[in-house]
Amino acid sequence: MASPDVVQQRARELAVIAGRAASDYTDEDFRQAKLELMQEPEPDDEEMEEAALPFEPGSGEVLGGRETQAPNFGGDDESSVGEELIREGMDEALHDEMLEARKQNIRDAS
């Protein structure tokens, strides 16, 4: 769970993104920040598939009593993990740029 200080910081960011001073965050900004920070991350497809399995993968337990294993085609795709990390970093950088640009606009308007 996010602390009240973290929620307030996010509410300030939302106010700046909306074109207001950080100190002018609204109850709606605070509510939105709280929703964003308290939300459980959505499971990815692999987690959903594993949750649906009636046995632990790799345990040797096989449904139907057959002791054969399907061939492993590909396994973990490290490139997709790297791509996801890059995408997340770019999203965060864009967010930071938007905040900084908005702060500069507020300073210029003052």
Short mmCIF file of C-alpha atoms in Angstrom, two decimals:
data_model
loop_
_atom_site.label_atom_id
_atom_site.label_comp_id
_atom_site.label_asym_id
_atom_site.label_seq_id
_atom_site.Cartn_x
_atom_site.Cartn_y
_atom_site.Cartn_z
CA MET A 1 0.00 0.00 0.00
CA ALA A 2 1.15 3.50 -0.80
CA SER A 3 1.66 5.92 2.07
CA PRO A 4 -0.46 9.09 2.26
CA ASP A 5 2.65 11.13 1.36
CA VAL A 6 3.16 9.13 -1.83
CA VAL A 7 -0.53 9.52 -2.75
CA GLN A 8 -0.30 13.27 -2.14
CA GLN A 9 2.84 13.52 -4.30
CA ARG A 10 1.03 11.75 -7.15
CA ALA A 11 -1.99 14.06 -6.70
CA ARG A 12 0.39 17.03 -7.05
CA GLU A 13 1.80 15.52 -10.25
CA LEU A 14 -1.73 15.08 -11.62
CA ALA A 15 -2.49 18.73 -10.84
CA VAL A 16 0.65 19.85 -12.72
CA ILE A 17 -0.22 17.63 -15.69
CA ALA A 18 -3.69 19.23 -15.72
CA GLY A 19 -2.13 22.69 -15.89
CA ARG A 20 -2.47 23.73 -12.27
CA ALA A 21 0.16 24.43 -9.65
CA ALA A 22 1.20 21.37 -7.66
CA SER A 23 -0.21 22.96 -4.50
CA ASP A 24 -3.62 23.31 -6.22
CA TYR A 25 -4.39 19.61 -6.40
CA THR A 26 -8.07 18.78 -6.03
CA ASP A 27 -9.98 16.07 -4.20
CA GLU A 28 -10.42 14.43 -7.61
CA ASP A 29 -6.64 14.48 -8.18
CA PHE A 30 -6.15 12.87 -4.77
CA ARG A 31 -8.83 10.25 -5.50
CA GLN A 32 -7.26 9.45 -8.88
CA ALA A 33 -3.79 9.21 -7.34
CA LYS A 34 -5.07 6.88 -4.65
CA LEU A 35 -6.77 4.66 -7.25
CA GLU A 36 -3.59 4.49 -9.34
CA LEU A 37 -1.33 3.66 -6.42
CA MET A 38 -3.63 1.26 -4.58
CA GLN A 39 -4.53 -0.75 -7.66
CA GLU A 40 -3.25 -4.30 -7.82
CA PRO A 41 -1.10 -4.84 -10.90
CA GLU A 42 -2.91 -6.83 -13.57
CA PRO A 43 -1.48 -10.32 -13.98
CA ASP A 44 0.14 -11.03 -17.32
CA ASP A 45 -0.98 -13.85 -19.62
CA GLU A 46 1.61 -16.30 -18.28
CA GLU A 47 0.48 -15.78 -14.68
CA MET A 48 -3.14 -16.31 -15.73
CA GLU A 49 -2.25 -19.57 -17.48
CA GLU A 50 -0.28 -20.86 -14.50
CA ALA A 51 -3.12 -19.98 -12.11
CA ALA A 52 -5.50 -22.05 -14.23
CA LEU A 53 -3.31 -25.17 -14.08
CA PRO A 54 -4.46 -27.84 -11.60
CA PHE A 55 -0.85 -28.76 -10.78
CA GLU A 56 2.48 -27.07 -10.19
CA PRO A 57 4.53 -26.77 -13.40
CA GLY A 58 7.76 -28.74 -13.18
CA SER A 59 6.51 -30.90 -10.31
CA GLY A 60 6.46 -34.02 -12.45
CA GLU A 61 2.75 -34.42 -11.86
CA VAL A 62 1.04 -35.16 -15.16
CA LEU A 63 -2.68 -35.09 -15.86
CA GLY A 64 -4.05 -38.40 -17.15
CA GLY A 65 -1.12 -40.38 -15.77
CA ARG A 66 1.04 -40.04 -18.89
CA GLU A 67 4.68 -39.49 -18.07
CA THR A 68 5.64 -37.75 -21.32
CA GLN A 69 6.56 -34.12 -21.54
CA ALA A 70 5.84 -31.86 -24.48
CA PRO A 71 8.93 -30.43 -26.14
CA ASN A 72 10.00 -27.01 -24.97
CA PHE A 73 9.66 -24.57 -27.86
CA GLY A 74 11.45 -21.32 -27.07
CA GLY A 75 11.21 -20.99 -23.30
CA ASP A 76 11.63 -17.57 -21.73
CA ASP A 77 12.03 -14.86 -24.32
CA GLU A 78 14.60 -12.52 -22.80
CA SER A 79 14.21 -10.06 -25.66
CA SER A 80 10.56 -9.47 -24.76
CA VAL A 81 11.58 -8.83 -21.14
CA GLY A 82 14.15 -6.31 -22.32
CA GLU A 83 11.67 -4.68 -24.66
CA GLU A 84 9.18 -4.33 -21.81
CA LEU A 85 11.80 -2.73 -19.57
CA ILE A 86 12.73 -0.30 -22.34
CA ARG A 87 9.06 0.55 -22.93
CA GLU A 88 8.52 1.18 -19.21
CA GLY A 89 11.63 3.38 -19.05
CA MET A 90 10.49 5.40 -22.05
CA ASP A 91 7.03 5.85 -20.52
CA GLU A 92 8.59 7.07 -17.28
CA ALA A 93 10.92 9.45 -19.14
CA LEU A 94 7.99 10.86 -21.11
CA HIS A 95 6.07 11.36 -17.88
CA ASP A 96 9.03 13.20 -16.34
CA GLU A 97 9.37 15.38 -19.44
CA MET A 98 5.67 16.28 -19.32
CA LEU A 99 5.95 17.26 -15.67
CA GLU A 100 9.04 19.36 -16.27
CA ALA A 101 7.48 21.09 -19.29
CA ARG A 102 4.36 21.87 -17.29
CA LYS A 103 6.43 23.25 -14.41
CA GLN A 104 8.36 25.43 -16.87
CA ASN A 105 5.08 26.73 -18.34
CA ILE A 106 3.88 27.64 -14.86
CA ARG A 107 7.18 29.41 -14.09
CA ASP A 108 7.02 31.30 -17.40
CA ALA A 109 3.44 32.38 -16.73
CA SER A 110 4.34 33.78 -13.30
#
